[in-house]
Coordinates of N, CA and C in Angstrom, one line a residue:
X1 N 0.8 -1.3 -0.1 CA 0.0 -0.1 0.0 C 0.8 1.1 0.0
X2 N 0.6 2.2 -0.9 CA 1.4 3.4 -0.9 C 0.5 4.6 -0.5
X3 N 1.2 5.7 0.0 CA 0.5 6.8 0.4 C 0.6 7.8 -0.7
X4 N -0.6 8.2 -1.3 CA -0.6 9.0 -2.5 C -1.3 10.3 -2.3
X5 N -0.7 11.4 -2.8 CA -1.2 12.8 -2.7 C -1.7 13.0 -4.2
X6 N -2.9 13.3 -4.5 CA -3.3 13.7 -5.8 C -3.7 15.2 -5.7
X7 N -2.8 16.0 -6.3 CA -3.1 17.4 -6.7 C -4.1 17.5 -7.9
X8 N -5.2 18.2 -7.7 CA -6.2 18.2 -8.8 C -7.3 17.2 -8.7
X9 N -7.4 16.5 -7.4 CA -8.2 15.3 -7.3 C -9.7 15.6 -7.5
X10 N -10.2 16.7 -7.5 CA -11.4 17.2 -7.8 C -11.7 17.2 -9.3
X11 N -10.8 17.0 -10.2 CA -11.0 17.2 -11.5 C -11.4 16.0 -12.3
X12 N -11.6 15.9 -13.6 CA -12.0 14.7 -14.3 C -11.1 13.6 -14.3
X13 N -9.6 13.9 -14.4 CA -8.7 13.0 -14.4 C -8.3 12.6 -12.9
X14 N -8.2 13.7 -12.1 CA -7.7 13.5 -10.6 C -8.8 12.7 -9.9
X15 N -10.1 12.8 -10.1 CA -11.0 12.1 -9.4 C -10.9 10.7 -9.7
X16 N -10.7 10.5 -11.0 CA -10.6 9.0 -11.3 C -9.4 8.4 -10.8
X17 N -8.3 9.1 -10.8 CA -7.1 8.4 -10.2 C -7.3 8.2 -8.6
X18 N -8.0 9.2 -8.1 CA -8.2 9.0 -6.6 C -9.0 7.7 -6.3
X19 N -10.1 7.7 -7.2 CA -11.1 6.4 -7.0 C -10.4 5.1 -7.2
X20 N -9.6 5.0 -8.3 CA -8.8 4.0 -8.6 C -7.9 3.4 -7.5
X21 N -7.2 4.4 -7.0 CA -6.1 4.1 -6.0 C -6.9 3.7 -4.6
X22 N -7.9 4.3 -4.3 CA -8.7 3.9 -3.1 C -9.2 2.5 -3.3
X23 N -9.7 2.2 -4.4 CA -10.4 0.9 -4.7 C -9.3 -0.2 -4.5
X24 N -7.9 0.0 -4.8 CA -6.9 -0.8 -4.7 C -6.3 -0.7 -3.3
X25 N -6.9 0.1 -2.4 CA -6.4 -0.1 -1.0 C -5.3 0.9 -0.7
X26 N -4.8 1.9 -1.5 CA -3.9 2.9 -1.2 C -4.5 4.0 -0.3
X27 N -3.7 4.5 0.5 CA -4.0 5.7 1.3 C -3.9 7.0 0.3
X28 N -5.1 7.7 0.3 CA -5.0 8.8 -0.7 C -5.4 10.0 0.0
X29 N -4.7 11.1 -0.3 CA -5.0 12.5 0.3 C -5.3 13.2 -1.2
X30 N -6.5 13.9 -1.1 CA -6.9 14.7 -2.3 C -6.5 16.1 -1.9
X31 N -5.6 16.8 -2.6 CA -5.3 18.0 -2.5 C -5.9 18.9 -3.4
X32 N -6.9 19.8 -3.0 CA -7.8 20.5 -3.8 C -7.8 22.0 -3.3
X33 N -8.2 22.9 -4.2 CA -8.3 24.3 -3.7 C -9.6 24.4 -3.1
X34 N -10.7 23.7 -3.4 CA -11.9 23.9 -2.5 C -12.4 22.6 -2.0
X35 N -12.0 22.3 -0.8 CA -12.4 20.9 -0.2 C -13.9 20.8 -0.1
X36 N -14.6 21.9 0.1 CA -16.1 21.8 0.2 C -16.7 21.3 -0.9
X37 N -16.1 21.3 -2.1 CA -16.8 21.0 -3.4 C -16.4 19.6 -3.9
X38 N -15.9 18.6 -3.0 CA -15.5 17.4 -3.4 C -16.2 16.2 -2.8
X39 N -17.5 16.4 -2.4 CA -18.4 15.5 -1.7 C -18.5 14.2 -2.6
X40 N -18.2 14.2 -3.9 CA -18.2 13.0 -4.8 C -17.1 12.0 -4.8
X41 N -16.1 12.4 -4.1 CA -14.9 11.6 -3.9 C -15.3 10.4 -3.0
X42 N -14.7 9.3 -3.1 CA -15.0 8.1 -2.4 C -14.7 8.2 -0.9
X43 N -15.4 7.4 -0.1 CA -15.1 7.3 1.4 C -13.8 6.8 1.5
X44 N -13.1 7.3 2.5 CA -11.8 6.9 2.8 C -10.8 7.8 2.3
X45 N -11.1 8.8 1.5 CA -10.2 9.9 1.0 C -10.1 11.0 1.9
X46 N -8.7 11.3 2.4 CA -8.5 12.6 3.1 C -8.5 13.7 2.1
X47 N -9.3 14.7 2.6 CA -9.5 15.9 1.6 C -8.7 17.1 2.3
X48 N -7.7 17.8 1.6 CA -7.1 18.9 2.3 C -7.0 20.0 1.2
X49 N -6.8 21.2 1.7 CA -6.5 22.3 0.8 C -5.1 22.2 0.4
X50 N -4.9 22.2 -1.0 CA -3.5 21.9 -1.5 C -3.4 22.6 -2.8
X51 N -2.1 23.0 -3.2 CA -1.8 23.5 -4.5 C -0.4 23.2 -4.8
X52 N -0.4 22.6 -6.0 CA 1.0 22.0 -6.5 C 1.9 23.3 -7.0
X53 N 1.3 24.4 -7.0 CA 2.3 25.5 -7.4 C 2.6 26.3 -6.2
X54 N 2.3 25.8 -4.9 CA 2.9 26.4 -3.7 C 3.9 25.6 -3.0
X55 N 5.0 26.1 -2.7 CA 6.2 25.3 -2.1 C 5.7 25.1 -0.6
X56 N 5.0 25.9 -0.1 CA 4.6 25.5 1.4 C 3.7 24.3 1.3
X57 N 2.7 24.3 0.4 CA 1.7 23.3 0.3 C 2.5 22.0 0.0
X58 N 3.3 21.9 -0.9 CA 4.2 20.7 -1.3 C 5.0 20.2 -0.1
X59 N 5.6 21.3 0.5 CA 6.4 20.9 1.7 C 5.7 20.3 2.9
X60 N 4.5 20.8 2.9 CA 3.5 20.3 4.2 C 3.1 18.8 3.7
X61 N 2.8 18.5 2.5 CA 2.2 17.2 2.1 C 3.3 16.2 1.7
X62 N 4.4 16.5 1.3 CA 5.4 15.6 0.8 C 5.9 14.6 1.8
X63 N 6.2 15.0 3.0 CA 6.8 14.0 4.0 C 5.9 12.7 4.2
X64 N 4.6 12.8 4.1 CA 3.8 11.8 4.3 C 3.4 10.9 3.2
X65 N 4.0 11.3 2.0 CA 3.6 10.6 0.7 C 4.7 9.9 0.0
X66 N 4.3 8.8 -0.6 CA 5.3 8.1 -1.5 C 5.2 8.6 -2.9
X67 N 4.1 9.1 -3.3 CA 3.8 9.6 -4.7 C 3.0 10.9 -4.6
X68 N 3.5 11.9 -5.4 CA 2.7 13.1 -5.7 C 2.2 13.0 -7.0
X69 N 0.8 12.9 -7.3 CA 0.2 12.8 -8.6 C -0.3 14.2 -9.0
X70 N 0.3 14.6 -10.1 CA -0.3 16.1 -10.5 C -1.4 15.9 -11.7
X71 N -2.5 16.2 -11.3 CA -3.6 16.2 -12.3 C -4.4 17.4 -12.3
X72 N -3.6 18.6 -12.4 CA -4.3 19.9 -12.3 C -4.5 20.3 -13.8
X73 N -5.5 21.3 -13.9 CA -5.9 21.9 -15.1 C -6.6 23.1 -14.9
X74 N -7.0 23.7 -16.0 CA -8.1 24.7 -16.0 C -7.3 26.2 -15.8
X75 N -6.1 26.2 -15.9 CA -5.3 27.4 -15.6 C -4.6 28.0 -16.9
X76 N -4.0 29.1 -16.8 CA -3.2 29.6 -17.9 C -2.0 28.9 -18.2
X77 N -1.4 29.1 -19.3 CA -0.4 28.5 -19.9 C 0.8 28.2 -19.0
X78 N 1.2 29.1 -17.8 CA 2.3 28.9 -17.0 C 1.9 27.9 -15.7
X79 N 0.7 27.5 -15.6 CA 0.4 26.6 -14.6 C 1.1 25.5 -14.4
X80 N 1.4 24.7 -15.5 CA 1.9 23.4 -15.4 C 3.5 23.4 -15.3
X81 N 4.0 24.5 -15.7 CA 5.5 24.6 -15.5 C 5.7 25.2 -14.1
X82 N 4.8 26.0 -13.6 CA 4.9 26.5 -12.3 C 4.9 25.3 -11.3
X83 N 3.8 24.4 -11.6 CA 3.8 23.2 -10.6 C 5.1 22.4 -10.8
X84 N 5.5 22.1 -12.0 CA 6.8 21.2 -12.2 C 7.9 21.7 -11.5
X85 N 8.2 23.2 -11.7 CA 9.2 23.9 -11.1 C 9.2 23.7 -9.4
X86 N 7.9 24.1 -9.0 CA 7.7 24.0 -7.6 C 8.0 22.7 -6.9
X87 N 7.4 21.6 -7.5 CA 7.7 20.2 -7.2 C 9.0 19.8 -7.0
X88 N 9.8 20.1 -8.1 CA 11.1 19.7 -8.2 C 12.1 20.4 -7.3
X89 N 11.9 21.8 -7.4 CA 12.8 22.5 -6.4 C 12.5 22.3 -4.8
X90 N 11.2 22.0 -4.5 CA 10.9 21.7 -3.2 C 11.4 20.3 -2.8
X91 N 11.2 19.4 -3.5 CA 11.5 17.9 -3.2 C 13.0 17.7 -3.3
X92 N 13.7 18.3 -4.2 CA 15.1 18.1 -4.4 C 16.0 18.4 -3.0
X93 N 16.7 17.2 -2.6 CA 17.4 17.3 -1.4 C 16.5 16.7 -0.1
X94 N 15.3 16.6 -0.3 CA 14.4 16.3 0.7 C 14.7 14.8 1.0
X95 N 14.9 14.4 2.3 CA 15.2 12.9 2.6 C 13.9 12.0 2.2
X96 N 14.0 11.0 1.6 CA 13.1 10.1 1.1 C 11.9 10.9 0.3
X97 N 12.3 11.7 -0.5 CA 11.4 12.5 -1.4 C 10.4 11.7 -2.2
X98 N 9.1 12.0 -2.1 CA 8.2 11.2 -3.0 C 8.5 11.2 -4.4
X99 N 8.0 10.4 -5.2 CA 8.2 10.4 -6.8 C 6.9 11.4 -7.2
X100 N 7.4 11.9 -8.4 CA 6.2 12.9 -9.0 C 5.6 12.0 -10.3
X101 N 4.4 12.0 -10.2 CA 3.8 11.5 -11.5 C 2.9 12.6 -12.0
X102 N 3.4 13.3 -13.3 CA 2.6 14.3 -13.8 C 1.7 13.9 -15.0
X103 N 0.4 14.2 -14.8 CA -0.5 13.8 -16.0 C -0.3 15.0 -17.0
X104 N 0.2 14.8 -18.1 CA 0.6 15.9 -19.1 C -0.3 15.8 -20.3
X105 N 0.1 16.4 -21.4 CA -0.8 16.5 -22.5 C -0.5 15.5 -23.6
X106 N -1.3 15.1 -24.3 CA -1.1 14.3 -25.6 C -0.6 15.0 -26.7
X107 N -0.7 16.3 -26.6 CA -0.4 17.1 -27.9 C 1.1 17.2 -27.9
X108 N 1.9 16.8 -26.9 CA 3.4 16.7 -26.9 C 3.9 15.5 -27.7
X109 N 3.0 14.6 -27.7 CA 3.4 13.4 -28.6 C 3.8 13.7 -30.0
X110 N 4.6 12.9 -30.8 CA 5.0 13.1 -32.0 C 4.1 12.6 -33.1
X111 N 4.0 13.2 -34.2 CA 3.2 12.7 -35.4 C 4.2 11.8 -35.9
X112 N 3.6 11.1 -37.1 CA 4.6 10.2 -38.0 C 5.7 11.1 -38.7
X113 N 5.6 12.4 -38.8 CA 6.5 13.3 -39.4 C 7.6 13.5 -38.3
X114 N 7.4 13.3 -37.0 CA 8.3 13.5 -36.1 C 8.1 15.0 -35.4
X115 N 7.0 15.7 -35.8 CA 6.8 16.9 -35.2 C 5.7 16.7 -34.0
X116 N 5.6 17.7 -33.1 CA 4.7 17.6 -32.0 C 3.3 17.9 -32.6
X117 N 2.3 17.2 -32.1 CA 0.9 17.5 -32.6 C 0.6 19.0 -32.4
X118 N 1.1 19.6 -31.1 CA 0.8 21.1 -31.0 C 1.3 22.0 -32.1
X119 N 2.3 21.5 -32.8 CA 3.0 22.4 -33.8 C 2.4 22.2 -35.2
X120 N 1.3 21.3 -35.3 CA 0.6 21.2 -36.6 C -0.2 22.4 -36.9
X121 N -0.2 22.7 -38.3 CA -1.0 24.0 -38.7 C -2.4 24.0 -38.2
X122 N -3.0 22.8 -38.1 CA -4.3 22.7 -37.9 C -4.7 22.4 -36.5
X123 N -3.7 22.6 -35.5 CA -3.9 22.5 -34.1 C -4.9 23.5 -33.6
X124 N -6.0 23.2 -32.7 CA -6.9 24.2 -32.6 C -6.4 25.3 -31.6
X125 N -6.6 26.5 -31.9 CA -5.9 27.6 -31.2 C -6.6 27.6 -29.8
X126 N -7.9 27.2 -29.7 CA -8.5 27.4 -28.3 C -7.8 26.3 -27.2
X127 N -6.9 25.3 -27.8 CA -6.1 24.6 -26.9 C -4.6 24.8 -26.8
X128 N -4.2 25.7 -27.6 CA -2.8 25.9 -27.9 C -2.1 26.4 -26.5
X129 N -2.6 27.2 -25.8 CA -2.1 27.8 -24.6 C -1.8 26.6 -23.6
X130 N -2.8 25.8 -23.3 CA -2.8 24.7 -22.5 C -1.7 23.7 -23.0
X131 N -1.8 23.4 -24.3 CA -0.9 22.5 -24.8 C 0.5 22.8 -24.6
X132 N 0.8 24.1 -24.9 CA 2.1 24.6 -24.8 C 2.6 24.6 -23.3
X133 N 1.7 24.8 -22.5 CA 2.0 24.8 -21.0 C 2.4 23.5 -20.6
X134 N 1.8 22.4 -21.1 CA 2.2 21.1 -20.6 C 3.6 20.8 -21.3
X135 N 3.7 21.4 -22.6 CA 4.9 21.0 -23.2 C 6.1 21.7 -22.5
X136 N 5.9 22.9 -22.0 CA 6.9 23.5 -21.1 C 7.2 22.7 -19.9
X137 N 6.2 22.1 -19.2 CA 6.4 21.3 -18.0 C 7.2 20.0 -18.5
X138 N 6.9 19.4 -19.6 CA 7.8 18.3 -20.0 C 9.2 18.6 -20.2
X139 N 9.5 19.7 -21.0 CA 10.8 20.1 -21.3 C 11.5 20.4 -19.9
X140 N 10.9 20.9 -18.8 CA 11.4 21.3 -17.6 C 11.9 19.8 -16.9
X141 N 11.0 18.9 -16.9 CA 11.4 17.6 -16.2 C 12.5 17.2 -17.0
X142 N 12.6 17.1 -18.3 CA 13.7 16.4 -19.0 C 14.9 17.2 -19.0
X143 N 15.0 18.3 -18.5 CA 16.2 19.1 -18.6 C 16.8 19.5 -17.2
X144 N 15.8 19.8 -16.3 CA 16.1 20.4 -15.0 C 15.7 19.6 -13.7
X145 N 15.2 18.4 -13.9 CA 14.6 17.8 -12.8 C 15.7 16.7 -12.2
X146 N 16.9 17.1 -12.2 CA 17.8 16.1 -11.6 C 17.7 16.2 -10.0
X147 N 17.9 15.0 -9.4 CA 17.8 15.0 -8.1 C 16.5 14.5 -7.6
X148 N 15.4 14.5 -8.4 CA 14.1 13.9 -8.0 C 13.7 12.7 -9.0
X149 N 12.7 12.0 -8.6 CA 12.2 11.1 -9.5 C 10.8 11.3 -10.1
X150 N 10.7 11.3 -11.4 CA 9.5 11.9 -12.0 C 9.2 11.0 -13.2
X151 N 7.7 11.0 -13.5 CA 7.2 10.3 -14.5 C 6.0 11.3 -15.2
X152 N 6.2 11.4 -16.5 CA 5.2 12.3 -17.1 C 4.4 11.3 -18.0
X153 N 3.0 11.4 -17.9 CA 2.0 10.5 -18.5 C 1.3 11.4 -19.6
X154 N 1.2 10.8 -20.8 CA 0.6 11.5 -21.9 C -0.6 10.6 -22.4
X155 N -1.9 11.0 -22.4 CA -3.0 10.4 -23.1 C -2.9 10.5 -24.5
X156 N -3.9 9.9 -25.3 CA -3.9 10.2 -26.6 C -4.1 11.7 -27.0
X157 N -3.5 12.0 -28.2 CA -3.6 13.4 -28.6 C -5.0 14.0 -28.8
X158 N -6.0 13.0 -29.2 CA -7.2 13.6 -29.7 C -8.3 12.8 -29.0
X159 N -8.4 11.4 -29.0 CA -9.6 10.7 -28.6 C -9.3 10.2 -27.2
X160 N -9.6 11.2 -26.2 CA -9.5 10.8 -24.8 C -10.8 11.4 -24.1
X161 N -11.6 10.6 -23.3 CA -12.7 11.0 -23.0 C -13.1 10.1 -21.7
X162 N -14.2 10.6 -20.9 CA -14.5 9.7 -19.9 C -15.3 8.4 -20.5
X163 N -15.4 7.3 -19.8 CA -16.0 6.2 -20.4 C -15.9 5.0 -19.5
X164 N -15.8 3.9 -20.1 CA -15.7 2.5 -19.3 C -14.2 2.2 -18.8
X165 N -14.3 1.6 -17.7 CA -13.0 1.2 -17.1 C -12.9 -0.3 -17.6
X166 N -11.9 -0.7 -18.6 CA -11.7 -2.0 -19.1 C -10.5 -2.6 -18.2
X167 N -9.5 -2.0 -17.8 CA -8.5 -2.5 -17.2 C -7.4 -2.9 -18.1
X168 N -7.7 -2.7 -19.4 CA -6.7 -3.0 -20.5 C -6.1 -1.7 -21.2
X169 N -5.0 -1.7 -21.6 CA -4.3 -0.6 -22.3 C -2.9 -1.2 -22.8
X170 N -2.3 -0.3 -23.6 CA -1.0 -0.6 -24.2 C -0.2 0.8 -23.9
X171 N 1.2 0.6 -23.7 CA 2.0 1.9 -23.6 C 3.0 2.1 -24.7
X172 N 3.4 3.3 -24.8 CA 4.5 3.7 -25.8 C 5.3 4.8 -25.0
X173 N 6.1 5.4 -25.9 CA 7.0 6.4 -25.4 C 6.6 7.8 -26.0
X174 N 7.1 8.2 -27.1 CA 7.0 9.6 -27.6 C 5.9 9.6 -28.8
X175 N 5.5 8.5 -29.4 CA 4.6 8.4 -30.4 C 3.2 7.7 -29.8
X176 N 2.0 8.3 -30.3 CA 0.8 7.6 -29.8 C 0.8 6.1 -30.0
X177 N 0.1 5.5 -29.1 CA -0.1 4.1 -29.3 C -1.4 4.1 -30.1
X178 N -1.3 3.3 -31.2 CA -2.5 3.2 -32.3 C -2.9 1.7 -32.3
X179 N -4.3 1.7 -32.8 CA -4.8 0.4 -33.1 C -4.6 0.0 -34.6
X180 N -5.2 -1.0 -35.1 CA -5.1 -1.5 -36.4 C -5.8 -0.4 -37.4
X181 N -6.5 0.5 -37.1 CA -7.2 1.4 -37.9 C -6.3 2.8 -37.7
X182 N -5.3 2.8 -36.9 CA -4.5 4.1 -36.8 C -5.1 5.0 -35.7
X183 N -6.1 4.5 -34.9 CA -6.6 5.4 -34.0 C -5.9 5.2 -32.7
X184 N -5.8 6.3 -31.8 CA -5.3 6.2 -30.6 C -6.4 6.7 -29.6
X185 N -6.9 5.8 -28.9 CA -8.2 6.1 -28.0 C -8.0 5.7 -26.6
X186 N -8.5 6.4 -25.6 CA -8.5 6.0 -24.4 C -9.4 6.6 -23.5
X187 N -10.0 5.9 -22.3 CA -11.0 6.6 -21.4 C -10.0 7.2 -20.1
X188 N -10.7 8.1 -19.5 CA -10.0 8.6 -18.3 C -9.9 7.6 -17.2
X189 N -10.9 6.5 -17.2 CA -10.9 5.6 -16.4 C -9.7 4.6 -16.6
X190 N -9.4 4.3 -17.8 CA -8.2 3.4 -18.0 C -6.8 4.2 -17.9
X191 N -6.9 5.5 -18.2 CA -5.6 6.2 -17.8 C -5.4 6.2 -16.3
X192 N -6.5 6.2 -15.5 CA -6.3 6.1 -14.0 C -5.6 4.8 -13.7
X193 N -6.2 3.7 -14.5 CA -5.7 2.4 -14.2 C -4.0 2.4 -14.4
X194 N -3.7 2.7 -15.6 CA -2.4 2.8 -15.9 C -1.5 3.6 -14.9
X195 N -2.1 4.8 -14.4 CA -1.2 5.6 -13.4 C -1.1 4.7 -12.2
X196 N -2.0 4.0 -11.7 CA -1.9 3.3 -10.6 C -1.1 2.2 -10.5
X197 N -1.2 1.5 -11.8 CA -0.3 0.5 -12.2 C 1.2 1.0 -12.1
X198 N 1.3 2.1 -12.6 CA 2.9 2.7 -12.5 C 3.4 2.9 -11.2
X199 N 2.4 3.4 -10.2 CA 2.7 3.7 -9.0 C 2.9 2.3 -8.3
X200 N 2.2 1.3 -8.5 CA 2.6 -0.1 -7.9 C 3.6 -0.8 -8.5
X201 N 4.0 -0.6 -9.8 CA 5.2 -1.3 -10.5 C 5.8 -0.3 -11.4
X202 N 6.8 0.6 -10.9 CA 7.4 1.5 -11.6 C 8.2 1.0 -12.7
X203 N 7.8 1.4 -13.9 CA 8.5 1.0 -15.2 C 9.0 2.4 -16.1
X204 N 8.6 3.4 -15.7 CA 8.9 4.6 -16.5 C 9.4 5.8 -15.6
X205 N 10.5 5.6 -14.9 CA 11.0 6.6 -13.9 C 11.8 7.5 -14.9
X206 N 11.9 8.8 -14.6 CA 12.6 9.8 -15.0 C 12.3 9.9 -16.8
X207 N 11.1 9.5 -17.2 CA 10.8 9.5 -18.5 C 9.4 9.8 -18.7
X208 N 8.8 10.0 -19.9 CA 7.4 10.1 -20.3 C 7.1 8.9 -21.1
X209 N 5.8 8.5 -20.7 CA 5.2 7.4 -21.4 C 3.7 7.8 -21.8
X210 N 3.2 7.1 -22.8 CA 1.8 7.3 -23.2 C 1.0 6.0 -23.2
X211 N -0.2 6.0 -23.1 CA -1.2 5.1 -23.0 C -2.3 5.1 -23.9
X212 N -2.7 4.0 -24.5 CA -3.9 3.9 -25.4 C -4.4 2.5 -25.6
X213 N -5.4 2.3 -26.3 CA -5.8 0.7 -26.4 C -5.0 0.2 -27.6

């Protein structure tokens, strides 16, 4: 059993990671900005006020955790880089520092041409800021996260939505995992399965991986 802190546990992805981890018997702390709005989280979850961009918040929660899951969203471009920088600088040098698992964007995955999906001419402008923000966070982990253990998880770049938990998935690295028809598809529920699997059996330390059917 692991002690897991989920930043953004009230969101679409974070709530599913929280539920999956609780179902498997892990101790889960939901770190959210508005604890009063999380009545839908499962019984047994400890709910606290927490912010992945606050070094004070991270410092308070890290000593009791084996893993810090970052599943935040809804902010401006700098949110994800701020979170990555705060986590890394706060945890670096901390005895028995927890591992970081950062739920990132699928738009940082590479197309068959070797370019990022977010750099394609037809990439939707409405999502560009958040996509670039997640890309900034990934670059930071890859180049400046020495001294900590991190994993960045990318869902498919397009077909990623709430749905059924099947418990089945395949993993890749920098290119989307595709089926026989060339589609890369996943539900939030099965992304949560993959994240908790990675917590229980680490296979992608200090790197990025992606998940799809």
